[in-house]
Coordinates of C-alpha atoms in Angstrom, one line a residue:
M1 CA 28.1 9.1 -19.0
S2 CA 27.3 11.6 -16.3
R3 CA 26.1 15.2 -16.5
S4 CA 26.1 18.1 -14.1
I5 CA 23.1 18.5 -11.9
C6 CA 24.2 21.1 -9.4
L7 CA 21.9 24.0 -8.8
G8 CA 25.0 26.1 -8.2
A9 CA 24.3 29.5 -6.7
L10 CA 20.6 28.9 -6.8
S11 CA 20.9 26.4 -3.9
I12 CA 21.1 29.3 -1.4
V13 CA 17.5 30.1 -2.0
V14 CA 15.9 26.7 -1.3
A15 CA 13.7 27.0 1.8
T16 CA 10.4 25.6 3.0
A17 CA 7.8 27.5 5.0
G18 CA 8.9 27.4 8.6
M19 CA 12.6 27.4 7.8
T20 CA 14.7 30.5 7.9
N21 CA 17.1 29.0 5.3
A22 CA 17.9 25.7 3.7
T23 CA 20.5 24.8 6.3
S24 CA 18.2 25.3 9.4
A25 CA 17.0 21.7 9.4
R26 CA 20.4 20.3 8.5
A27 CA 21.9 21.2 11.8
E28 CA 19.5 19.0 13.7
D29 CA 20.6 15.7 15.0
V30 CA 17.3 13.8 14.3
S31 CA 17.0 10.4 15.8
A32 CA 17.4 7.6 13.3
C33 CA 13.8 6.5 13.3
E34 CA 12.5 10.1 13.2
C35 CA 9.9 9.3 15.8
T36 CA 9.4 10.7 19.3
S37 CA 8.7 8.7 22.4
K38 CA 5.5 10.2 23.9
A39 CA 7.0 9.7 27.3
A40 CA 9.8 12.1 26.5
E41 CA 7.7 14.8 24.9
S42 CA 8.1 18.3 26.2
A43 CA 5.2 20.7 26.6
A44 CA 6.0 22.1 23.2
D45 CA 6.0 18.6 21.7
L46 CA 2.6 17.9 23.2
K47 CA 1.2 21.2 22.0
F48 CA 2.4 20.6 18.5
R49 CA 1.1 17.1 18.4
K50 CA -2.4 18.3 19.4
I51 CA -2.3 20.9 16.7
Y52 CA -1.4 18.6 13.9
S53 CA -3.5 15.6 15.2
D54 CA -6.7 17.7 15.5
E55 CA -6.2 19.4 12.1
W56 CA -5.4 16.2 10.3
D57 CA -8.5 14.4 11.6
W58 CA -10.6 17.4 10.5
R59 CA -8.8 17.6 7.2
Q60 CA -9.8 14.1 6.2
Q61 CA -13.4 15.2 5.9
Q62 CA -12.7 18.2 3.8
F63 CA -12.0 16.5 0.4
A64 CA -13.5 13.9 -1.8
A65 CA -11.4 10.8 -2.6
D66 CA -9.4 11.1 -5.8
E67 CA -7.3 8.7 -7.9
D68 CA -4.1 9.6 -6.0
S69 CA -5.5 9.5 -2.4
G70 CA -5.2 5.8 -1.9
E71 CA -8.3 6.1 0.2
S72 CA -10.1 2.8 0.7
D73 CA -13.1 3.7 2.9
I74 CA -16.4 4.5 1.2
R75 CA -18.1 7.5 2.8
A76 CA -21.8 8.1 3.0
K77 CA -21.6 11.8 2.2
L78 CA -19.5 13.9 -0.2
P79 CA -17.8 17.0 1.3
D80 CA -19.3 20.4 1.6
V81 CA -17.5 22.5 -1.1
S82 CA -19.7 25.6 -0.9
A83 CA -18.2 29.1 -0.7
A84 CA -19.1 29.3 3.0
A85 CA -17.3 26.0 3.6
Q86 CA -14.3 27.2 1.7
A87 CA -14.1 30.4 3.9
R88 CA -14.2 28.2 7.0
R89 CA -11.3 26.1 5.7
L90 CA -9.3 29.3 5.1
A91 CA -10.0 30.5 8.6
K92 CA -9.1 27.1 10.0
W93 CA -5.7 26.9 8.3
E94 CA -4.9 30.5 9.1
S95 CA -5.6 29.7 12.8
V96 CA -3.3 26.7 12.6
T97 CA -0.6 28.9 11.1
N98 CA -1.0 31.3 14.0
A99 CA -0.8 28.4 16.4
L100 CA 2.4 27.1 14.8
D101 CA 3.9 30.6 15.0
G102 CA 3.3 30.4 18.8
I103 CA 5.6 27.3 19.0
D104 CA 9.3 27.7 19.6
R105 CA 10.7 25.3 17.0
A106 CA 14.0 25.0 19.0
S107 CA 12.1 23.7 22.0
L108 CA 10.8 20.7 20.1
S109 CA 12.5 17.3 20.0
P110 CA 14.8 16.8 17.0
A111 CA 12.3 14.5 15.3
N112 CA 9.4 17.0 15.9
Q113 CA 11.6 19.8 14.4
V114 CA 11.5 17.8 11.2
N115 CA 7.8 17.1 11.6
F116 CA 7.3 20.8 12.2
D117 CA 9.0 21.8 9.0
V118 CA 7.1 19.3 6.9
Y119 CA 3.7 20.2 8.5
K120 CA 4.1 24.0 8.4
A121 CA 5.0 23.7 4.7
Q122 CA 1.8 21.6 4.1
I123 CA -0.4 24.3 5.9
A124 CA 1.2 27.1 3.9
V125 CA 0.2 25.3 0.7
L126 CA -3.4 24.8 1.9
V127 CA -3.7 28.5 2.9
N128 CA -2.5 29.6 -0.5
Q129 CA -4.8 27.3 -2.3
Q130 CA -7.7 28.9 -0.4
K131 CA -6.5 32.4 -0.8
F132 CA -6.2 32.0 -4.6
K133 CA -9.5 30.1 -4.6
D134 CA -8.3 27.1 -6.4
Y135 CA -11.6 25.4 -5.7
E136 CA -13.2 27.7 -8.3
R137 CA -11.5 25.7 -11.0
P138 CA -12.0 22.1 -9.8
L139 CA -10.5 20.4 -12.9
N140 CA -7.3 20.4 -14.9
A141 CA -6.3 18.8 -18.2
D142 CA -7.0 15.1 -17.3
T143 CA -8.8 15.0 -14.0
S144 CA -12.0 16.6 -12.7
F145 CA -14.3 16.4 -9.7
W146 CA -16.9 14.3 -11.6
G147 CA -14.2 12.0 -13.0
N148 CA -12.9 11.4 -9.5
L149 CA -16.3 10.3 -8.3
A150 CA -16.5 7.8 -11.2
G151 CA -13.2 6.5 -9.9
T152 CA -14.8 5.5 -6.6
A153 CA -16.8 2.9 -8.6
R154 CA -13.5 1.2 -9.3
Q155 CA -12.6 0.7 -5.7
T156 CA -13.0 -2.7 -3.9
F157 CA -16.2 -3.0 -1.9
T158 CA -16.1 -5.6 0.8
T159 CA -19.0 -5.0 3.2
E160 CA -22.7 -4.2 3.2
S161 CA -21.8 -0.9 4.8
D162 CA -19.6 0.0 1.9
Y163 CA -22.5 -0.5 -0.5
R164 CA -24.9 1.5 1.6
N165 CA -22.5 4.3 2.0
Y166 CA -21.8 4.3 -1.7
I167 CA -25.5 4.5 -2.5
A168 CA -25.9 7.4 -0.1
Q169 CA -22.9 9.0 -1.8
L170 CA -24.7 8.6 -5.2
E171 CA -27.8 10.2 -3.8
D172 CA -25.6 13.2 -2.6
I173 CA -24.2 13.9 -6.0
P174 CA -26.8 16.5 -7.1
R175 CA -26.0 18.7 -4.0
Y176 CA -22.3 18.2 -4.5
F177 CA -22.5 19.1 -8.2
D178 CA -24.6 22.2 -7.6
Q179 CA -21.9 23.5 -5.2
Q180 CA -19.2 22.8 -7.7
I181 CA -21.1 24.5 -10.5
A182 CA -21.6 27.6 -8.2
N183 CA -17.9 27.7 -7.5
M184 CA -17.1 27.3 -11.2
R185 CA -19.5 30.2 -12.0
A186 CA -17.7 32.4 -9.6
G187 CA -14.4 31.5 -11.2
L188 CA -15.8 32.1 -14.7
A189 CA -17.0 35.5 -13.7
R190 CA -13.5 36.6 -12.7
G191 CA -11.7 34.8 -15.5
F192 CA -10.3 32.1 -13.3
T193 CA -10.8 28.9 -15.4
P194 CA -8.6 26.4 -17.2
P195 CA -7.7 27.7 -20.6
K196 CA -10.5 27.1 -23.2
I197 CA -8.2 25.1 -25.4
T198 CA -7.7 22.4 -22.7
L199 CA -11.5 22.0 -22.2
R200 CA -12.1 20.6 -25.7
G201 CA -13.9 17.3 -25.4
R202 CA -14.0 17.4 -21.6
D203 CA -17.8 17.3 -21.8
D204 CA -17.6 13.9 -23.4
T205 CA -16.7 12.4 -20.0
V206 CA -19.9 13.8 -18.7
S207 CA -22.1 12.7 -21.6
S208 CA -20.8 9.2 -21.3
V209 CA -22.5 8.9 -18.0
I210 CA -25.8 10.1 -19.5
D211 CA -25.7 8.2 -22.8
I212 CA -26.6 4.8 -21.5
D213 CA -29.7 2.7 -22.2
K214 CA -30.2 1.6 -18.5
P215 CA -28.6 2.3 -15.1
E216 CA -27.1 -1.1 -15.0
N217 CA -24.7 -0.1 -17.8
S218 CA -23.4 2.9 -15.9
I219 CA -19.9 3.0 -14.5
F220 CA -21.5 3.8 -11.2
Y221 CA -23.2 0.4 -11.1
K222 CA -19.9 -1.5 -11.5
P223 CA -19.5 -2.3 -7.8
F224 CA -22.8 -4.2 -7.9
E225 CA -21.9 -6.5 -10.8
A226 CA -19.9 -8.9 -8.6
M227 CA -20.7 -8.6 -4.9
P228 CA -19.0 -10.4 -1.9
A229 CA -20.4 -13.8 -1.1
N230 CA -20.8 -12.9 2.5
I231 CA -23.7 -10.6 1.7
P232 CA -27.1 -12.5 1.6
D233 CA -28.7 -12.7 -1.8
A234 CA -31.8 -10.9 -0.7
T235 CA -29.7 -8.0 0.6
K236 CA -27.8 -8.0 -2.7
A237 CA -31.0 -7.6 -4.6
Q238 CA -32.2 -4.8 -2.3
L239 CA -28.8 -2.9 -2.7
R240 CA -28.9 -3.3 -6.5
A241 CA -32.4 -1.9 -6.7
A242 CA -31.3 1.0 -4.6
A243 CA -28.3 1.6 -6.8
V244 CA -30.4 1.6 -9.9
A245 CA -32.8 4.2 -8.3
A246 CA -29.9 6.4 -7.2
I247 CA -28.3 6.3 -10.7
R248 CA -31.6 7.0 -12.4
N249 CA -32.9 9.7 -10.0
S250 CA -29.7 11.4 -8.8
V251 CA -26.6 10.6 -10.8
I252 CA -27.9 11.0 -14.3
P253 CA -29.9 14.2 -13.6
A254 CA -26.9 15.8 -11.9
H255 CA -24.7 15.0 -14.9
K256 CA -27.3 16.4 -17.3
K257 CA -27.2 19.7 -15.4
L258 CA -23.4 19.7 -15.4
L259 CA -23.3 18.9 -19.1
A260 CA -25.6 21.8 -19.9
F261 CA -23.5 24.2 -17.8
L262 CA -20.2 23.0 -19.4
R263 CA -21.5 23.3 -23.0
N264 CA -23.6 26.5 -22.7
D265 CA -21.6 28.6 -20.2
Y266 CA -18.3 27.3 -19.0
I267 CA -16.4 26.1 -22.0
P268 CA -17.6 29.0 -24.3
G269 CA -16.7 31.5 -21.6
A270 CA -13.4 30.0 -20.4
Q271 CA -10.1 31.9 -20.3
P272 CA -8.8 32.4 -23.8
S273 CA -5.2 32.8 -22.6
I274 CA -3.0 29.8 -21.8
A275 CA -0.7 31.8 -19.4
A276 CA -1.0 31.7 -15.6
Y277 CA 0.2 35.3 -15.6
D278 CA -3.1 36.3 -17.3
L279 CA -5.2 34.8 -14.5
P280 CA -6.3 37.1 -11.6
D281 CA -3.2 38.1 -9.7
G282 CA -1.5 35.8 -12.1
K283 CA 2.2 36.5 -11.3
A284 CA 1.7 35.9 -7.5
Y285 CA -0.5 32.8 -8.3
Y286 CA 2.2 31.2 -10.5
R287 CA 4.9 31.9 -8.0
A288 CA 2.8 30.3 -5.3
K289 CA 2.3 27.2 -7.6
I290 CA 6.1 27.0 -8.1
K291 CA 6.6 26.9 -4.4
E292 CA 3.8 24.4 -3.9
F293 CA 5.0 21.9 -6.5
T294 CA 8.8 22.4 -6.2
T295 CA 9.1 23.4 -2.5
L296 CA 11.8 25.8 -3.7
D297 CA 12.0 29.6 -3.8
L298 CA 13.0 29.9 -7.5
T299 CA 11.8 32.4 -10.0
P300 CA 10.4 31.4 -13.4
E301 CA 13.5 32.9 -15.1
Q302 CA 15.8 30.8 -12.9
I303 CA 13.9 27.6 -13.7
H304 CA 13.8 28.4 -17.4
R305 CA 17.6 28.7 -17.4
I306 CA 18.1 25.5 -15.5
G307 CA 15.9 23.8 -18.1
L308 CA 17.7 25.2 -21.1
D309 CA 21.1 24.1 -19.6
Q310 CA 19.8 20.6 -18.9
V311 CA 18.2 20.1 -22.3
A312 CA 21.5 20.9 -23.9
E313 CA 23.4 18.4 -21.8
I314 CA 20.8 15.6 -22.3
H315 CA 20.8 16.3 -26.0
A316 CA 24.5 15.5 -26.2
E317 CA 23.8 12.1 -24.5
M318 CA 21.0 11.4 -26.9
L319 CA 23.3 12.0 -29.9
Q320 CA 25.8 9.5 -28.5
T321 CA 23.1 6.9 -27.9
M322 CA 21.9 7.4 -31.5
K323 CA 25.4 6.6 -32.6
D324 CA 25.4 3.5 -30.3
A325 CA 22.3 2.3 -32.3
N326 CA 24.4 2.7 -35.5
F327 CA 21.9 5.2 -37.0
T328 CA 23.6 7.3 -39.6
G329 CA 21.0 9.9 -40.3
S330 CA 20.2 13.2 -38.6
F331 CA 18.7 13.6 -35.1
P332 CA 15.2 14.6 -36.6
E333 CA 15.4 11.6 -38.9
F334 CA 16.2 9.4 -35.9
L335 CA 13.2 10.8 -34.0
N336 CA 11.0 10.1 -37.1
F337 CA 12.3 6.6 -37.3
L338 CA 11.4 6.0 -33.6
R339 CA 8.0 7.5 -34.1
T340 CA 7.1 5.5 -37.2
D341 CA 8.9 2.1 -37.3
P342 CA 6.4 -0.7 -36.4
Q343 CA 9.1 -2.6 -34.4
F344 CA 8.7 -0.1 -31.6
Y345 CA 5.0 -0.4 -31.1
A346 CA 2.7 -3.0 -29.6
K347 CA 0.0 -4.5 -31.9
T348 CA -2.6 -5.1 -29.2
P349 CA -3.3 -3.6 -25.8
E350 CA -2.6 -7.0 -24.2
E351 CA 0.9 -6.9 -25.7
L352 CA 1.6 -3.5 -24.1
L353 CA 0.3 -4.7 -20.7
K354 CA 2.3 -7.9 -20.8
D355 CA 5.5 -6.1 -21.6
A356 CA 4.9 -3.7 -18.7
A357 CA 4.3 -6.7 -16.4
W358 CA 7.5 -8.4 -17.6
I359 CA 9.5 -5.3 -16.9
A360 CA 8.0 -4.9 -13.4
K361 CA 8.8 -8.5 -12.6
E362 CA 12.3 -8.1 -13.9
F363 CA 12.9 -5.4 -11.3
D364 CA 11.4 -7.7 -8.6
G365 CA 14.3 -10.0 -9.2
I366 CA 16.9 -7.3 -8.3
A367 CA 14.9 -5.1 -5.9
G368 CA 16.8 -6.2 -2.8
K369 CA 20.1 -5.2 -4.3
W370 CA 19.1 -1.6 -4.5
I371 CA 16.6 -1.1 -1.7
G372 CA 17.0 -2.7 1.8
H373 CA 13.5 -2.1 3.2
L374 CA 10.8 -3.2 0.7
P375 CA 7.1 -2.4 1.0
R376 CA 4.7 -5.1 2.0
S377 CA 2.0 -4.0 -0.4
R378 CA 1.8 -5.2 -4.1
F379 CA 0.3 -3.5 -7.1
A380 CA -1.8 -4.5 -10.1
I381 CA -1.2 -3.5 -13.7
K382 CA -4.4 -2.4 -15.5
P383 CA -5.3 -0.4 -18.6
V384 CA -6.4 3.2 -18.2
P385 CA -10.2 3.2 -18.2
A386 CA -11.6 3.8 -21.7
D387 CA -13.7 6.8 -20.8
I388 CA -10.6 8.9 -19.7
A389 CA -7.8 7.3 -21.8
P390 CA -7.9 9.9 -24.7
Y391 CA -7.0 12.7 -22.3
Y392 CA -4.8 10.7 -19.9
T393 CA -1.1 10.4 -19.6
G394 CA 0.8 7.3 -20.9
G395 CA 0.8 5.7 -17.5
R396 CA 0.2 6.5 -13.8
G397 CA 1.0 4.6 -10.6
G398 CA 0.4 4.7 -6.9
P399 CA -0.6 2.5 -4.0
G400 CA -1.8 -0.8 -5.4
I401 CA -2.0 0.1 -9.1
Y402 CA 0.0 0.8 -12.2
L403 CA -2.2 2.1 -15.0
V404 CA -1.0 1.7 -18.6
N405 CA -2.6 3.7 -21.3
T406 CA -3.5 1.3 -24.1
Y407 CA -5.4 4.0 -26.1
N408 CA -3.8 5.0 -29.4
L409 CA -1.1 2.3 -29.5
P410 CA 1.0 4.2 -32.1
S411 CA 1.7 6.8 -29.4
R412 CA 2.9 4.3 -26.8
P413 CA 6.5 3.2 -27.8
L414 CA 7.9 0.1 -26.3
Y415 CA 11.4 1.5 -26.1
S416 CA 10.1 4.0 -23.5
L417 CA 8.2 1.3 -21.5
P418 CA 11.0 0.3 -19.2
A419 CA 11.5 4.0 -18.0
L420 CA 7.7 4.5 -17.7
T421 CA 7.4 1.3 -15.6
L422 CA 10.3 2.1 -13.3
H423 CA 8.7 5.5 -12.7
E424 CA 5.1 4.5 -12.2
S425 CA 5.4 1.1 -10.6
A426 CA 8.5 -0.3 -8.9
P427 CA 10.7 1.2 -7.5
G428 CA 8.8 4.5 -8.3
H429 CA 5.3 5.4 -7.1
A430 CA 4.2 1.9 -6.3
F431 CA 7.1 1.6 -3.8
Q432 CA 7.5 5.1 -2.5
M433 CA 3.9 5.8 -1.5
P434 CA 3.3 2.4 0.2
L435 CA 6.6 2.7 2.1
A436 CA 5.5 6.1 3.5
A437 CA 2.0 4.7 4.5
E438 CA 3.6 1.6 6.1
N439 CA 6.0 3.7 8.2
K440 CA 4.2 3.9 11.5
D441 CA 7.1 5.9 13.0
L442 CA 5.8 8.9 11.0
P443 CA 2.8 11.0 12.0
E444 CA -0.2 10.5 9.7
F445 CA 0.2 13.8 7.9
R446 CA 3.6 12.4 6.6
Q447 CA 2.4 8.9 6.0
N448 CA -0.5 9.9 3.8
S449 CA 0.5 13.1 2.1
Y450 CA 2.1 13.6 -1.3
I451 CA 4.6 16.4 -2.2
S452 CA 5.1 16.4 -5.9
A453 CA 8.8 17.5 -5.9
Y454 CA 9.7 14.5 -3.7
G455 CA 7.4 11.9 -5.1
E456 CA 7.9 12.7 -8.8
G457 CA 11.6 13.5 -8.2
W458 CA 12.0 10.0 -6.7
A459 CA 10.1 8.4 -9.6
L460 CA 12.2 10.2 -12.2
Y461 CA 15.4 9.3 -10.3
C462 CA 14.3 5.7 -10.6
E463 CA 14.2 6.0 -14.4
W464 CA 17.8 7.3 -14.4
L465 CA 18.8 4.6 -11.9
G466 CA 17.6 2.0 -14.4
Q467 CA 20.9 2.5 -16.2
E468 CA 22.9 1.2 -13.2
M469 CA 20.4 -1.6 -12.6
G470 CA 20.8 -2.9 -16.1
M471 CA 17.1 -2.4 -17.0
Y472 CA 17.8 -0.9 -20.5
K473 CA 18.8 -3.7 -22.8
T474 CA 19.2 -1.8 -26.1
P475 CA 20.4 1.7 -27.2
Y476 CA 16.7 2.3 -28.1
E477 CA 15.6 1.7 -24.5
R478 CA 18.3 3.9 -23.2
F479 CA 17.3 6.5 -25.7
G480 CA 13.7 6.1 -24.4
M481 CA 15.0 6.8 -20.9
L482 CA 16.9 9.8 -22.1
S483 CA 13.9 11.0 -24.0
Y484 CA 11.9 10.9 -20.8
Q485 CA 14.7 12.7 -18.9
M486 CA 14.6 15.3 -21.8
W487 CA 10.9 15.5 -21.5
R488 CA 11.0 16.4 -17.9
A489 CA 13.9 18.9 -18.4
A490 CA 12.0 20.4 -21.3
R491 CA 9.1 20.9 -19.0
L492 CA 11.1 23.4 -17.0
V493 CA 11.4 25.4 -20.3
V494 CA 7.9 24.9 -21.5
D495 CA 6.0 25.4 -18.3
T496 CA 7.8 28.7 -17.5
G497 CA 7.6 29.7 -21.2
I498 CA 3.9 29.2 -21.3
H499 CA 2.9 30.7 -18.0
S500 CA 5.4 33.6 -17.7
M501 CA 7.0 34.3 -21.0
G502 CA 4.2 34.4 -23.6
W503 CA 4.8 31.1 -25.3
S504 CA 2.0 29.8 -27.5
R505 CA 0.6 26.3 -27.3
K506 CA 2.1 25.6 -30.8
R507 CA 5.6 26.8 -29.7
A508 CA 5.5 24.5 -26.6
Q509 CA 4.4 21.5 -28.7
Q510 CA 7.1 22.2 -31.3
Y511 CA 9.8 22.4 -28.5
L512 CA 8.8 19.0 -27.3
H513 CA 8.6 17.6 -30.8
D514 CA 12.1 18.8 -31.6
N515 CA 13.7 17.7 -28.4
T516 CA 12.0 14.4 -27.4
A517 CA 10.9 11.2 -29.0
L518 CA 7.4 11.6 -27.7
A519 CA 4.6 10.8 -30.1
D520 CA 2.6 13.8 -31.3
H521 CA -0.6 12.7 -29.6
E522 CA 1.3 12.5 -26.3
I523 CA 2.9 15.9 -26.9
E524 CA -0.5 17.4 -27.4
T525 CA -2.0 15.9 -24.2
E526 CA 1.1 16.7 -22.2
V527 CA 1.3 20.4 -23.3
D528 CA -2.4 20.8 -22.5
R529 CA -1.7 19.3 -19.1
Y530 CA 1.0 21.9 -18.4
I531 CA -1.3 24.7 -19.6
A532 CA -4.1 23.7 -17.3
W533 CA -2.0 22.8 -14.3
P534 CA 0.6 25.6 -13.8
G535 CA 3.7 24.6 -12.0
Q536 CA 3.1 20.9 -11.5
A537 CA 5.4 19.9 -14.4
L538 CA 8.3 21.7 -12.7
S539 CA 8.4 19.3 -9.8
Y540 CA 9.8 16.2 -11.6
Y541 CA 13.2 17.3 -12.8
L542 CA 14.0 19.7 -10.0
G543 CA 13.1 16.8 -7.6
E544 CA 15.4 14.4 -9.4
M545 CA 18.2 16.9 -9.4
A546 CA 17.9 17.3 -5.7
I547 CA 18.1 13.5 -5.1
R548 CA 21.0 13.1 -7.4
Q549 CA 22.8 16.0 -5.9
D550 CA 22.3 14.5 -2.4
R551 CA 23.6 11.2 -3.6
A552 CA 26.7 12.8 -5.2
R553 CA 27.4 14.6 -2.0
A554 CA 27.0 11.4 0.1
E555 CA 29.2 9.4 -2.3
K556 CA 32.0 12.1 -2.1
A557 CA 31.8 12.4 1.6
L558 CA 31.6 8.7 2.5
G559 CA 33.8 7.2 -0.2
A560 CA 34.1 3.4 0.3
K561 CA 31.5 3.6 3.2
F562 CA 28.8 4.6 0.8
N563 CA 26.0 2.0 0.6
I564 CA 23.5 2.5 -2.2
R565 CA 20.8 0.4 -0.3
A566 CA 21.3 2.5 2.8
F567 CA 21.1 5.7 0.8
H568 CA 17.8 4.7 -0.9
D569 CA 16.4 3.6 2.5
A570 CA 17.2 7.0 4.0
V571 CA 15.5 8.8 1.1
L572 CA 12.4 6.6 1.2
Q573 CA 12.1 6.4 5.0
T574 CA 11.3 10.1 5.3
G575 CA 7.9 9.9 3.6
S576 CA 7.0 12.7 1.2
V577 CA 8.9 15.8 2.4
P578 CA 10.0 19.2 1.0
L579 CA 13.4 19.0 -0.8
P580 CA 15.2 21.1 1.9
V581 CA 14.1 18.6 4.5
L582 CA 15.4 15.7 2.3
N583 CA 18.7 17.6 2.0
A584 CA 18.9 17.8 5.8
R585 CA 18.2 14.1 6.1
I586 CA 21.1 13.2 3.8
D587 CA 23.4 15.5 5.7
R588 CA 22.6 13.5 8.8
F589 CA 23.1 10.3 6.8
I590 CA 26.6 11.5 6.0
A591 CA 27.3 12.6 9.5
E592 CA 26.3 9.2 10.8
G593 CA 28.7 7.5 8.6
G594 CA 26.3 6.3 5.9
V595 CA 24.3 4.0 8.2
G596 CA 20.8 3.6 6.9
P597 CA 17.6 3.7 9.0
Y598 CA 17.3 -0.2 8.7
P599 CA 20.9 -1.3 9.3
D600 CA 19.8 -5.0 9.8
E601 CA 18.5 -5.0 6.2
E602 CA 21.7 -3.6 4.6

């Protein structure tokens, strides 16, 4: 059963920074590998390459590693996040914008015209983040600057240098926290904080670092528990002693200071409103976030209407699936049955993890039928760490990892696990992100950057694709997929409702409760995530719609020549790009007769 996904008249307004309209990139005959031979570079190409290469190298030192960065090197120093450093960043990115304005896009090679569109959109986002001072609220509903640092302790350490850099990083935490607290105080003074309701319990993740009986029990000591055999024993002992001292003298005192600030000042004084419109310059801020996360020029009202229409269409499919399951009650009764019947829930964390692994391996067996060029990297399946699990999503994936949340098992239905696994592991995030990083034909700013509309759109498309791949074995599992589709379509309604239309937290929760099979615990954590992270939730369904619309266009134009493997390779080969750039790539795919970027693998 299919449903309409066309954006209709709204398609005329999709444009990225650096494009005059959505068709400007489509007219370009970009080379199949989307790379440019340096020998053939024009003066404009050389100028552009120097701009993005210099800025990208500089950019790598501006941010701390986070859970989604995929970064593997352990640095000796945390970044400077002071107000003065933030002003320098704004000046830098504005100067890059001016430099890009001095380049005639038409004089670039076809491949660099695409690179230009992607890069200019990246810089526009960075400029807006600095102008709105996003650094003054360095946390959202489930991530934070202190939590990201704890995440470094879960990385793989392989050399003595890694350990020495890590110890230096631990010793740098007091300075780093002081700068973050100063930024948060500035945000607090102007009412630019996450909503107070989303900060409940967030101090627990800080107190857990403090409430230990000895440094060796700290999460920050974890890398020293099992050290590589190639490091001499005497050196191991010295490094462990230095780590204990750094945790005792730097890490714990910095967390105590942060905890006092959170409990005494920040949480009590946080923004009472849940709406982005109530933040300083809130309407412009929310529109900027819509553009950042969707790469589209859509208004909140347009997105809200798309969401309502899609919710209605998906609901009809859910009713049919309920009939397929031979359930004779009402829709609310069916949702209650799914939320409460023990057959749909794992009894132990290990059972949930093993089922996720089984689904991932099942896809492995058919991967080559759907994607021609597969990534070299593999991924592990692990539980979400206990200290963040209560506030974390049901699962999250990326390079090398698929995290499954085993906290509160009655909120983790097994019938939704196939869709979750396709999204977060393969062929979703654990495929898309490594394929971009492994594509050496792309410049680094495309290999290692993540645009939510593309990345989340692809992952959500993978859930939908599971129907064609035969991954849903029962009507309940298909309902789980539809519930996830409904969840993302409902986000278009809920996010815009909260941030621009005066919706209450309770109304948003009730909307998800009435329209999806999500457990109430997950509904609460999800709504708080949307409240604290304006616009991000919009990227998923709008991204999926764009990919499905591109596919439908290609199927219609190519007819019998359409090759699903070639189409998926064309989508994945671009790296993470704004949706109009992806539209242009598929236009070229059609013009070239449906030949993919890796024809020998088709």
